[in-house]
Short mmCIF file of C-alpha atoms and ligand atoms in Angstrom, two decimals:
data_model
loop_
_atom_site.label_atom_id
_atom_site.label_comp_id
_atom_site.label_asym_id
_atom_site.label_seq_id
_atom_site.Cartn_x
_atom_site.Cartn_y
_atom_site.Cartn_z
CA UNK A 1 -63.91 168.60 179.98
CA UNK A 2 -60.33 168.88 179.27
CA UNK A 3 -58.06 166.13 180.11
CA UNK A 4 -54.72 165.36 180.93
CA UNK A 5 -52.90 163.09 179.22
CA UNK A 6 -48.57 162.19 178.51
CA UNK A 7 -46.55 164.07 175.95
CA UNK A 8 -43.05 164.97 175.10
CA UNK A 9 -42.29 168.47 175.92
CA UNK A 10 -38.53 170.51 174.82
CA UNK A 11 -38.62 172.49 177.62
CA UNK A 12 -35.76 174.90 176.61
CA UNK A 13 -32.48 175.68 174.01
CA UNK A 14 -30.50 172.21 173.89
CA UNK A 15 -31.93 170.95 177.05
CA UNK A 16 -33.02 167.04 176.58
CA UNK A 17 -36.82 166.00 175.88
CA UNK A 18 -39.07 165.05 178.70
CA UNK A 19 -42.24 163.38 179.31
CA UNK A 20 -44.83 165.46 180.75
CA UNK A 21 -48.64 165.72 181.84
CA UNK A 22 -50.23 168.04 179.23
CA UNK A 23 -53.53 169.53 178.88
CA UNK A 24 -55.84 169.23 176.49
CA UNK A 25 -58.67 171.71 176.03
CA UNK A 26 -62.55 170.04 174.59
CA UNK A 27 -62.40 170.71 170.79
CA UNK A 28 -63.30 174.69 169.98
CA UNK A 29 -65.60 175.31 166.83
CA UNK A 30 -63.62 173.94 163.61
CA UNK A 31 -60.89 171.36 166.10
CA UNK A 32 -60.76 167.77 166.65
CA UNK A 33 -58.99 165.82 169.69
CA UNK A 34 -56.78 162.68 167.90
CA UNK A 35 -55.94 159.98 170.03
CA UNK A 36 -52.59 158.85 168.37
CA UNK A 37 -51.42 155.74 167.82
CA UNK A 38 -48.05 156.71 166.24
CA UNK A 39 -45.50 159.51 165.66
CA UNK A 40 -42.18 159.59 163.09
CA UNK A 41 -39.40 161.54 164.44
CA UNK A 42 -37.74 163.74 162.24
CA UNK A 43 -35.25 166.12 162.15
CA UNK A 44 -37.38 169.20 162.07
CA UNK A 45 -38.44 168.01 165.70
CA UNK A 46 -35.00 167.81 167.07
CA UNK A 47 -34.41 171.19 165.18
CA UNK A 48 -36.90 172.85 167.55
CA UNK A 49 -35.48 171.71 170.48
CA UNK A 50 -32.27 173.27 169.64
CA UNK A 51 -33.66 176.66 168.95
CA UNK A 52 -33.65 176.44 165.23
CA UNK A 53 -36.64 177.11 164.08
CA UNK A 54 -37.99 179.58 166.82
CA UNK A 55 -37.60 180.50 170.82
CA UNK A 56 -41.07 179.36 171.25
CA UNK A 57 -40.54 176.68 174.06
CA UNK A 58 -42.13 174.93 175.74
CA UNK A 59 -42.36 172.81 172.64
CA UNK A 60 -44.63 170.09 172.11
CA UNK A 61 -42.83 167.99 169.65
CA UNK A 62 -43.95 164.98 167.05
CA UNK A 63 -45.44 166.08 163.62
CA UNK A 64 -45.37 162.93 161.38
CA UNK A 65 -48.39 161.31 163.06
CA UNK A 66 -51.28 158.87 162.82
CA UNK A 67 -54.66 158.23 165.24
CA UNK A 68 -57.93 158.04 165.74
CA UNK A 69 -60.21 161.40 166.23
CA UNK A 70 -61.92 161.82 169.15
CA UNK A 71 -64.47 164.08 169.70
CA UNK A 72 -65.00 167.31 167.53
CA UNK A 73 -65.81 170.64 167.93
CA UNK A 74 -68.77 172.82 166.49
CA UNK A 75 -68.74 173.21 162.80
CA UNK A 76 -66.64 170.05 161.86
CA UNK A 77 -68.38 168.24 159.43
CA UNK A 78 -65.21 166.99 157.48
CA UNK A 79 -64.19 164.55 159.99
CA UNK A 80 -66.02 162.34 162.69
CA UNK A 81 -65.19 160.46 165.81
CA UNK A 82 -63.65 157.53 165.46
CA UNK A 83 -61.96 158.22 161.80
CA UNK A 84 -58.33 156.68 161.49
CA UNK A 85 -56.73 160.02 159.93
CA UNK A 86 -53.32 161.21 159.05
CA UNK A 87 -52.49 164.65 160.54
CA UNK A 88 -51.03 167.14 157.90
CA UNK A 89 -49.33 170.38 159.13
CA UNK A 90 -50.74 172.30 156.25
CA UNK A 91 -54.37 172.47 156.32
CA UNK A 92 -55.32 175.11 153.13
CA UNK A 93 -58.06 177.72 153.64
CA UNK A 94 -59.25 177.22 150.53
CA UNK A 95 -59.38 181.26 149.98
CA UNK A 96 -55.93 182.64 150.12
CA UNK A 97 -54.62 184.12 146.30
CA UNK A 98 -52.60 180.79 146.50
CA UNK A 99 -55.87 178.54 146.99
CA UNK A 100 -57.91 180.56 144.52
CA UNK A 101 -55.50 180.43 141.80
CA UNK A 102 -56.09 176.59 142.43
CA UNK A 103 -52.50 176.35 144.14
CA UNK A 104 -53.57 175.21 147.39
CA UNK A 105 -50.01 173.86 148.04
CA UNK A 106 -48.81 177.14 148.36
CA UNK A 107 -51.44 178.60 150.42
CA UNK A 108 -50.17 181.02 152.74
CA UNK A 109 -52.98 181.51 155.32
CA UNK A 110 -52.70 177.36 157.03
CA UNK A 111 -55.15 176.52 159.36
CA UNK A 112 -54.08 174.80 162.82
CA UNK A 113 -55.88 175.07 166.07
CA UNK A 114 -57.21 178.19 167.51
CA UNK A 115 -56.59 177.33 171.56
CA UNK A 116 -53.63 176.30 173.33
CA UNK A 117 -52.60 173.14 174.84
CA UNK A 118 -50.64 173.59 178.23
CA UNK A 119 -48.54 172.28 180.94
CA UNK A 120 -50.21 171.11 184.57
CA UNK A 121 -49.30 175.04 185.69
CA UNK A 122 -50.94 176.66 182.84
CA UNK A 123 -48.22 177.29 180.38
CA UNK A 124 -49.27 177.55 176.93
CA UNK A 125 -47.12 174.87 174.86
CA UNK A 126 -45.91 175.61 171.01
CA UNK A 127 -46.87 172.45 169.38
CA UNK A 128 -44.19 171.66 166.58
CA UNK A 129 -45.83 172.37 163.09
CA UNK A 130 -48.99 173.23 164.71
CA UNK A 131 -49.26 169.49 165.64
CA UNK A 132 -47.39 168.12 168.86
CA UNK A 133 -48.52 164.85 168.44
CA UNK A 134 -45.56 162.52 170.74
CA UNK A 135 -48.42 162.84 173.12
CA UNK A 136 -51.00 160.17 173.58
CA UNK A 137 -53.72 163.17 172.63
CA UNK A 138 -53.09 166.26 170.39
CA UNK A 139 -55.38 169.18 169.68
CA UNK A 140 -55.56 169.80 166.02
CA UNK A 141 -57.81 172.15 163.27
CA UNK A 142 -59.84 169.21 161.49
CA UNK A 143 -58.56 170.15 158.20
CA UNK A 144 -55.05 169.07 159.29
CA UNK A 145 -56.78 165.58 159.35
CA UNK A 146 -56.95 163.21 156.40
CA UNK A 147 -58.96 160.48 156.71
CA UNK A 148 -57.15 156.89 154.91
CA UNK A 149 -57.95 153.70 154.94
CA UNK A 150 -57.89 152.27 158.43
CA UNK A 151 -56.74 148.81 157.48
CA UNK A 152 -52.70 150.23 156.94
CA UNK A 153 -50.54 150.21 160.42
CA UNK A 154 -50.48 153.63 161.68
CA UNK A 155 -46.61 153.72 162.23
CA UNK A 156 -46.85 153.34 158.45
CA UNK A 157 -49.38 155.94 157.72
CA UNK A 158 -47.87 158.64 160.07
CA UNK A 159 -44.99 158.99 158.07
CA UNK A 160 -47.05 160.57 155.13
CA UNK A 161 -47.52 163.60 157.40
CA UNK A 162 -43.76 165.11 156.62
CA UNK A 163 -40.80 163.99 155.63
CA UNK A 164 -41.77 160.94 153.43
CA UNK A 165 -44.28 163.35 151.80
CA UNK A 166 -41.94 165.55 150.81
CA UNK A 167 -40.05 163.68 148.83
CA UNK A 168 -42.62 161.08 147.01
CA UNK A 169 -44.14 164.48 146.76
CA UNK A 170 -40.76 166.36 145.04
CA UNK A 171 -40.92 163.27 142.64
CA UNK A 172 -44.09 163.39 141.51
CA UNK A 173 -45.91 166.33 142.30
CA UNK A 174 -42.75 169.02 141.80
CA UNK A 175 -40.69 167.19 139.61
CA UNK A 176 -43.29 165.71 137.93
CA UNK A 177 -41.72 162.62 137.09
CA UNK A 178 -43.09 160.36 134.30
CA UNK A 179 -42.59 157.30 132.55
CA UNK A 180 -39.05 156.41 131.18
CA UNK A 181 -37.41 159.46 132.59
CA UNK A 182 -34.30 159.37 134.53
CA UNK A 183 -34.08 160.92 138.05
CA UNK A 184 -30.81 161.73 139.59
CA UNK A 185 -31.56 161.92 143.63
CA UNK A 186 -28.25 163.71 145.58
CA UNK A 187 -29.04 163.09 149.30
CA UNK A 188 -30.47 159.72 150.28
CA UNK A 189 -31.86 160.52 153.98
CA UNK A 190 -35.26 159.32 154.45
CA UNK A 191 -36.69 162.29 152.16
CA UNK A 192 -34.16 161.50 149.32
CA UNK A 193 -35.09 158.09 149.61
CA UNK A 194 -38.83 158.57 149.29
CA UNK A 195 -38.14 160.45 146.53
CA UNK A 196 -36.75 157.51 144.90
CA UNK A 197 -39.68 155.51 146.02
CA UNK A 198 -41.67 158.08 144.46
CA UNK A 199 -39.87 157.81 140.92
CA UNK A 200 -40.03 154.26 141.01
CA UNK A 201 -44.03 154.79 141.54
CA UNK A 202 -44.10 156.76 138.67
CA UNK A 203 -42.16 154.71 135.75
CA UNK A 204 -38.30 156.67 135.73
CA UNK A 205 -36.28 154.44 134.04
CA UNK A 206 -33.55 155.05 135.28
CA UNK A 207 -32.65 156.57 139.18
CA UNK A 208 -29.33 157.47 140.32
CA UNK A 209 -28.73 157.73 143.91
CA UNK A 210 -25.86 160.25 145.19
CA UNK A 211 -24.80 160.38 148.88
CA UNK A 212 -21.43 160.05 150.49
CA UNK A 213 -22.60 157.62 153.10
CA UNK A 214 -22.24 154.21 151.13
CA UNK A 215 -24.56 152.84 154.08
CA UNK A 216 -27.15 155.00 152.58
CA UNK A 217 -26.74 153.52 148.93
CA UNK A 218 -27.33 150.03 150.03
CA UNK A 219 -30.46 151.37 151.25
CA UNK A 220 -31.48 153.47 148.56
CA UNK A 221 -31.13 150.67 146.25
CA UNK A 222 -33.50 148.94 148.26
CA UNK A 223 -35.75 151.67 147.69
CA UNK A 224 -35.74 151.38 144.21
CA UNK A 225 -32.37 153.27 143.22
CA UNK A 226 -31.29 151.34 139.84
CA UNK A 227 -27.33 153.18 140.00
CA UNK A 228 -25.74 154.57 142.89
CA UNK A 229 -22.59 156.97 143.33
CA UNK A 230 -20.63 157.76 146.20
CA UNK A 231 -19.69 161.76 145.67
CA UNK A 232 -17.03 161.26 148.02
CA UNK A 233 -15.25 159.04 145.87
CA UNK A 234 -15.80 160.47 142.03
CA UNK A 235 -17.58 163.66 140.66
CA UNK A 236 -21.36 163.20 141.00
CA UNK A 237 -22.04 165.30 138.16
CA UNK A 238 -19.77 163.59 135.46
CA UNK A 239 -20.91 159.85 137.44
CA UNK A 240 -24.83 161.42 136.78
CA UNK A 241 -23.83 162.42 133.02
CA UNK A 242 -21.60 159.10 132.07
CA UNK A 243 -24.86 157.26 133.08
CA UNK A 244 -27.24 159.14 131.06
CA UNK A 245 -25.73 158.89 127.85
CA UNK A 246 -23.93 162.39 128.30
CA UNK A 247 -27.04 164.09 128.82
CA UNK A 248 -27.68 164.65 132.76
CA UNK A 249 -30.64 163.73 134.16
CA UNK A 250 -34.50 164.79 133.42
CA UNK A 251 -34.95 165.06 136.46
CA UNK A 252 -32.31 165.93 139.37
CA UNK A 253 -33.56 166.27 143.33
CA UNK A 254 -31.40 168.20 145.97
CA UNK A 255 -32.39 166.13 149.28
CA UNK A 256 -29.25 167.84 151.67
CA UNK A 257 -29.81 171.47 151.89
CA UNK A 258 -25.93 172.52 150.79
CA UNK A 259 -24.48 174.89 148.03
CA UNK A 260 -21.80 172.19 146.70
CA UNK A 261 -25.15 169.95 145.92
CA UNK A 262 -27.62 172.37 145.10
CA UNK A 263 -24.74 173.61 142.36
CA UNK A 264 -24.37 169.39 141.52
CA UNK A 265 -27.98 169.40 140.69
CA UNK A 266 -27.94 172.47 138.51
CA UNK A 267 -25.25 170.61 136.36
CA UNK A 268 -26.31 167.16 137.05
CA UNK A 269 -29.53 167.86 134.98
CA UNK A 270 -30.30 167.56 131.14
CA UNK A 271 -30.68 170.96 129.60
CA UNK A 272 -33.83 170.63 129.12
CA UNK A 273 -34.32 169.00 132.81
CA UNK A 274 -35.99 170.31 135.84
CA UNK A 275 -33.59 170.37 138.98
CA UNK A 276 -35.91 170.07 141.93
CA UNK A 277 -34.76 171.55 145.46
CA UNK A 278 -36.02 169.77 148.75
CA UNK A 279 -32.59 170.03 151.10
CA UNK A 280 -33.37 173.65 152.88
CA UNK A 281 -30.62 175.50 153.02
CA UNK A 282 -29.65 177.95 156.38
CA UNK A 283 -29.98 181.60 155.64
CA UNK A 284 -26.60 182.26 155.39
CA UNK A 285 -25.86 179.64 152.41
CA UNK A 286 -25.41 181.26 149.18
CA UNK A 287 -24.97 179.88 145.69
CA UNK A 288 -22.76 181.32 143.07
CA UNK A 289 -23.38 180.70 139.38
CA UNK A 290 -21.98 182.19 136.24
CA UNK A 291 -24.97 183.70 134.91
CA UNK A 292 -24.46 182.50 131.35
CA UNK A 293 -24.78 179.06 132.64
CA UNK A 294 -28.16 179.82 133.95
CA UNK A 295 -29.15 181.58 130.90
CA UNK A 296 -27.97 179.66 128.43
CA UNK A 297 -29.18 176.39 129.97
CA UNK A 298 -33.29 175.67 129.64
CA UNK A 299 -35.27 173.16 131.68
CA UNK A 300 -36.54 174.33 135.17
CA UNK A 301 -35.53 174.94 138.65
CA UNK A 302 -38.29 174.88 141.27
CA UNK A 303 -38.29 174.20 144.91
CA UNK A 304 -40.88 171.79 146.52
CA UNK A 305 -42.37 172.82 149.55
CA UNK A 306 -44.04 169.80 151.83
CA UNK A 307 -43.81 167.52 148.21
CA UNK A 308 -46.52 170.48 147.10
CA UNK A 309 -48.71 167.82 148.31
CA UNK A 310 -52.58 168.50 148.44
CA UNK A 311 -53.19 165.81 151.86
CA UNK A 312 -56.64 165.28 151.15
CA UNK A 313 -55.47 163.97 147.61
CA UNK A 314 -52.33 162.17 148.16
CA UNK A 315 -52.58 160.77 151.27
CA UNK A 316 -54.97 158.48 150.47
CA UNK A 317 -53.48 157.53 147.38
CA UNK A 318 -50.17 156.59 149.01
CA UNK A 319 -51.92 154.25 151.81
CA UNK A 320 -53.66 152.62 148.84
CA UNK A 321 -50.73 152.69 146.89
CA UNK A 322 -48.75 150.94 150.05
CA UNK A 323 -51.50 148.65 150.75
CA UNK A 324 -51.67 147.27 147.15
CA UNK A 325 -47.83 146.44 147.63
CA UNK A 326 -47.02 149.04 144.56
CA UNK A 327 -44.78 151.46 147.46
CA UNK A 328 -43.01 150.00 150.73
CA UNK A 329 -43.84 152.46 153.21
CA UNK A 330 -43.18 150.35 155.80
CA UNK A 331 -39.88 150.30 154.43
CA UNK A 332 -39.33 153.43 156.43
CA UNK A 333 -39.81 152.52 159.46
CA UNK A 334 -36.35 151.79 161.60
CA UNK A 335 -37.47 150.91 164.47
CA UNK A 336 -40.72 151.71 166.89
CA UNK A 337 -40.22 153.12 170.51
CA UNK A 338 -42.23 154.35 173.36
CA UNK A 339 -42.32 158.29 174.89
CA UNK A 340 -39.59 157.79 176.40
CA UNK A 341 -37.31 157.22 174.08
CA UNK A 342 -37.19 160.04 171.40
CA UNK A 343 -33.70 161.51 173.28
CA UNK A 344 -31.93 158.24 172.23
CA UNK A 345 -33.93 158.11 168.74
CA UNK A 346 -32.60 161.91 167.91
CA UNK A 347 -28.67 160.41 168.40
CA UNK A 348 -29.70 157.53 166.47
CA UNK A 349 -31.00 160.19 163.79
CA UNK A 350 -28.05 162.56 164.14
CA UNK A 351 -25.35 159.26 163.76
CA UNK A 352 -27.36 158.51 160.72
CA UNK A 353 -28.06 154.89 161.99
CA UNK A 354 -32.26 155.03 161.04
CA UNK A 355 -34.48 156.20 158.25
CA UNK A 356 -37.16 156.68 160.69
CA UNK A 357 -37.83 156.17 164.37
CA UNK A 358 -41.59 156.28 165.30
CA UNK A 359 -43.40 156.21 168.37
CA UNK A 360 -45.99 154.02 168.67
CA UNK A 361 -49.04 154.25 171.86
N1 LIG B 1 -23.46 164.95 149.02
C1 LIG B 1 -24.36 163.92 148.98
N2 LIG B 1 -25.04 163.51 150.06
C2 LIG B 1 -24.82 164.15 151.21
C3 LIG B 1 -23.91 165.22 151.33
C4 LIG B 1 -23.21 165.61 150.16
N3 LIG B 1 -22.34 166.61 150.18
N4 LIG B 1 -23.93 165.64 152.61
C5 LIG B 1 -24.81 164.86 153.27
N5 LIG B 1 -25.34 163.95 152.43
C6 LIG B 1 -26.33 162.92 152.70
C7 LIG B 1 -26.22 162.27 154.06
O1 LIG B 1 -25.26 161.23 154.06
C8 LIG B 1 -27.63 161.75 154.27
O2 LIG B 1 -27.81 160.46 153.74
O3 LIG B 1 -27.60 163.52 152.69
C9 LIG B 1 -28.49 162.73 153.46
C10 LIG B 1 -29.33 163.65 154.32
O4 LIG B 1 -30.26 162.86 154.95
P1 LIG B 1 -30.87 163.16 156.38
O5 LIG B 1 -29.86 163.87 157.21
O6 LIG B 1 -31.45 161.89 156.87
O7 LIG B 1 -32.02 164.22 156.07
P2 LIG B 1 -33.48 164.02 155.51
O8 LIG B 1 -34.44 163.83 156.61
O9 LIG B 1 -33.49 163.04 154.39
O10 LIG B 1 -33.74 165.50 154.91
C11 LIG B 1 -32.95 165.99 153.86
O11 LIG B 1 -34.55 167.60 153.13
O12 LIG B 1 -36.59 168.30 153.93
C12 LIG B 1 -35.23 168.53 153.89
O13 LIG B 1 -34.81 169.64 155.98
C13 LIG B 1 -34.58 168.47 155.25
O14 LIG B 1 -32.67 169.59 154.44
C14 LIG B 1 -33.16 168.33 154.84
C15 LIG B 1 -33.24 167.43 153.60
ZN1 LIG B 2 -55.07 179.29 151.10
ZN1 LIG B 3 -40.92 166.49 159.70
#
């Protein structure tokens, strides 16, 4: 039977949030119902609901989640009722080029669920990232669920599901991080931040955090940042070199999204370095570079897409990771609200005042 249950709907362009009674269908062959128990909000959310990513609305928003599953459609043998499970928004088919070339992270054929959630009146709802999960119920493919240990708090876990993913994930997955190194991290929002988390889990020596906010320095040194630089005060890429010996960085991650940083990281880095790009850009940004300086440096430049994070590997590993005390992921967590607040959270967001606001049911 499907049921109704509350969820927080963008009902058009720049209008606010608003709690409403959605639908959700019984699980179809290969879906699971998850009865959440928490939801990060994150920017991506708030960029939905003012038209950014598509027209798509009605929105169901909320993407960085945590629950229990439900019930379970034909078919689903990876997941049962009553697993505590992270929700991922990239559930890999396992047979794309990507997947078969044993590059799952860039598979290009995601799985989410095949029918639609809706309002009271029968309109079909876009849930954000093929989640929607600021709704006490969400509707879900089972392989966007990850089972972890059930022992961590789910407003903890949750946060695996996007943002803080991305960056552990840019660290050590992308950027590939290792022992002794030292990371340069320009941006230090919630995912530059988690990248530094992330380099501290994996042994960098040495990680310099850039940001023109000095509010956000004081926290990324909490987060394991052993130098920080304000770029609004002195020249992040001379700061970066004069503190690596006049090298640059081995590793250097873009966590805004701009040309004037993306261009910091490319000379922030050691020659032989790998820049890594997380910040995304808007289509009209472009990036001018003499071409003999991109020739005639080595090293790498690679974007990292969701932390090219494989859920079913890593999210485990963090919540055991967390749970042994060697990462603070609780660290990320602001403040928790109810439904009704995510219109206040996104101005909290947008002043820059929390690392993460997160739902909790
Ligand atoms: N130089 C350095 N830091 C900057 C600059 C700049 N020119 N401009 C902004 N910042 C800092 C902000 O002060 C803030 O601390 O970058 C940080 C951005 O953080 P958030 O806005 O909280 O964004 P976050 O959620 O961390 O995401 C960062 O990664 O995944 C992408 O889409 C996401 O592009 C976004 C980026
Ligand atoms: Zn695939
Ligand atoms: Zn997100």
């Amino acid at each position: 039977m499907a049921q109704q249950v509350q969820g927080v709907i963008a009902p058009g362009k720049n209008e606010p949030v608003r709690v409403e009674t959605i639908v959700i269908p019984d699980p179809g062959p290969g879906e699971a119902v998850v009865k959440i128990q928490a939801c990060g909000v994150c920017h991506t959310d708030l960029h939905y609901k003012q038209g950014g990513i598509n027209d798509e609305f009605p929105f169901l928003l909320g993407h960085e989640a945590a629950g229990v599953v439900e019930s379970v459609g034909e078919g689903v043998t990876d997941v049962a009722p009553g697993d505590f499970v992270v929700l991922n928004w990239r559930a890999v088919c396992g047979q794309c080029r990507a997947c078969l070339r044993g590059r799952p992270w860039y598979c290009f054929d995601t799985h989410n669920a095949e029918q639609k959630m809706t309002l009271l009146d029968g309109t079909e709802l876009s849930p954000a990232l093929g989640i929607g999960a600021f709704a006490e119920k969400t509707l879900v493919a089972s392989g966007q669920c990850t089972k972890v240990d059930p022992e961590v708090a789910p407003e903890v876990a949750g946060l695996l599901g996007c943002g803080v993913m991305a960056g552990i994930g840019a660290a050590i997955n992308t950027g590939q991080v290792g022992r002794g190194d030292s990371v340069a991290v320009i941006g230090c929002g919630g995912v530059g931040d988690a990248a530094i988390a992330g380099s501290r889990l994996a042994g960098a020596a040495k990680i310099i955090a850039v940001d023109i906010d000095d509010r956000k320095l004081e926290t990324a040194k909490k987060m394991g940042a052993t130098h920080t630089v304000n770029s609004r005060t002195s020249d992040p890429v001379e700061a970066i070199r004069a503190l690596t010996d006049g090298n640059g960085a081995d590793v250097v991650i873009e966590a805004v999204g701009r040309p004037e940083t993306y261009q910091q990281a490319f000379y922030a880095r050691d020659l032989a370095g790998t820049v890594v790009l997380v910040g995304v850009p808007t289509p009209e940004m472009k990036l001018e570079l003499p071409l003999l300086d991109v020739f005639g440096r080595g090293g790498s430049l690679k974007s990292s897409w969701y932390g090219d994070c494989l859920p079913s590997r890593d999210f485990p590993m963090l919540v055991d990771l967390h749970q042994q005390g060697r990462l603070d992921l609780a660290a990320f967590v602001t403040e928790t609200i109810g439904l009704g607040d995510i219109e206040q959270a996104f101005a909290r967001m947008h002043d820059g005042d929390v690392l993460r606001s997160v739902v909790v049911f």
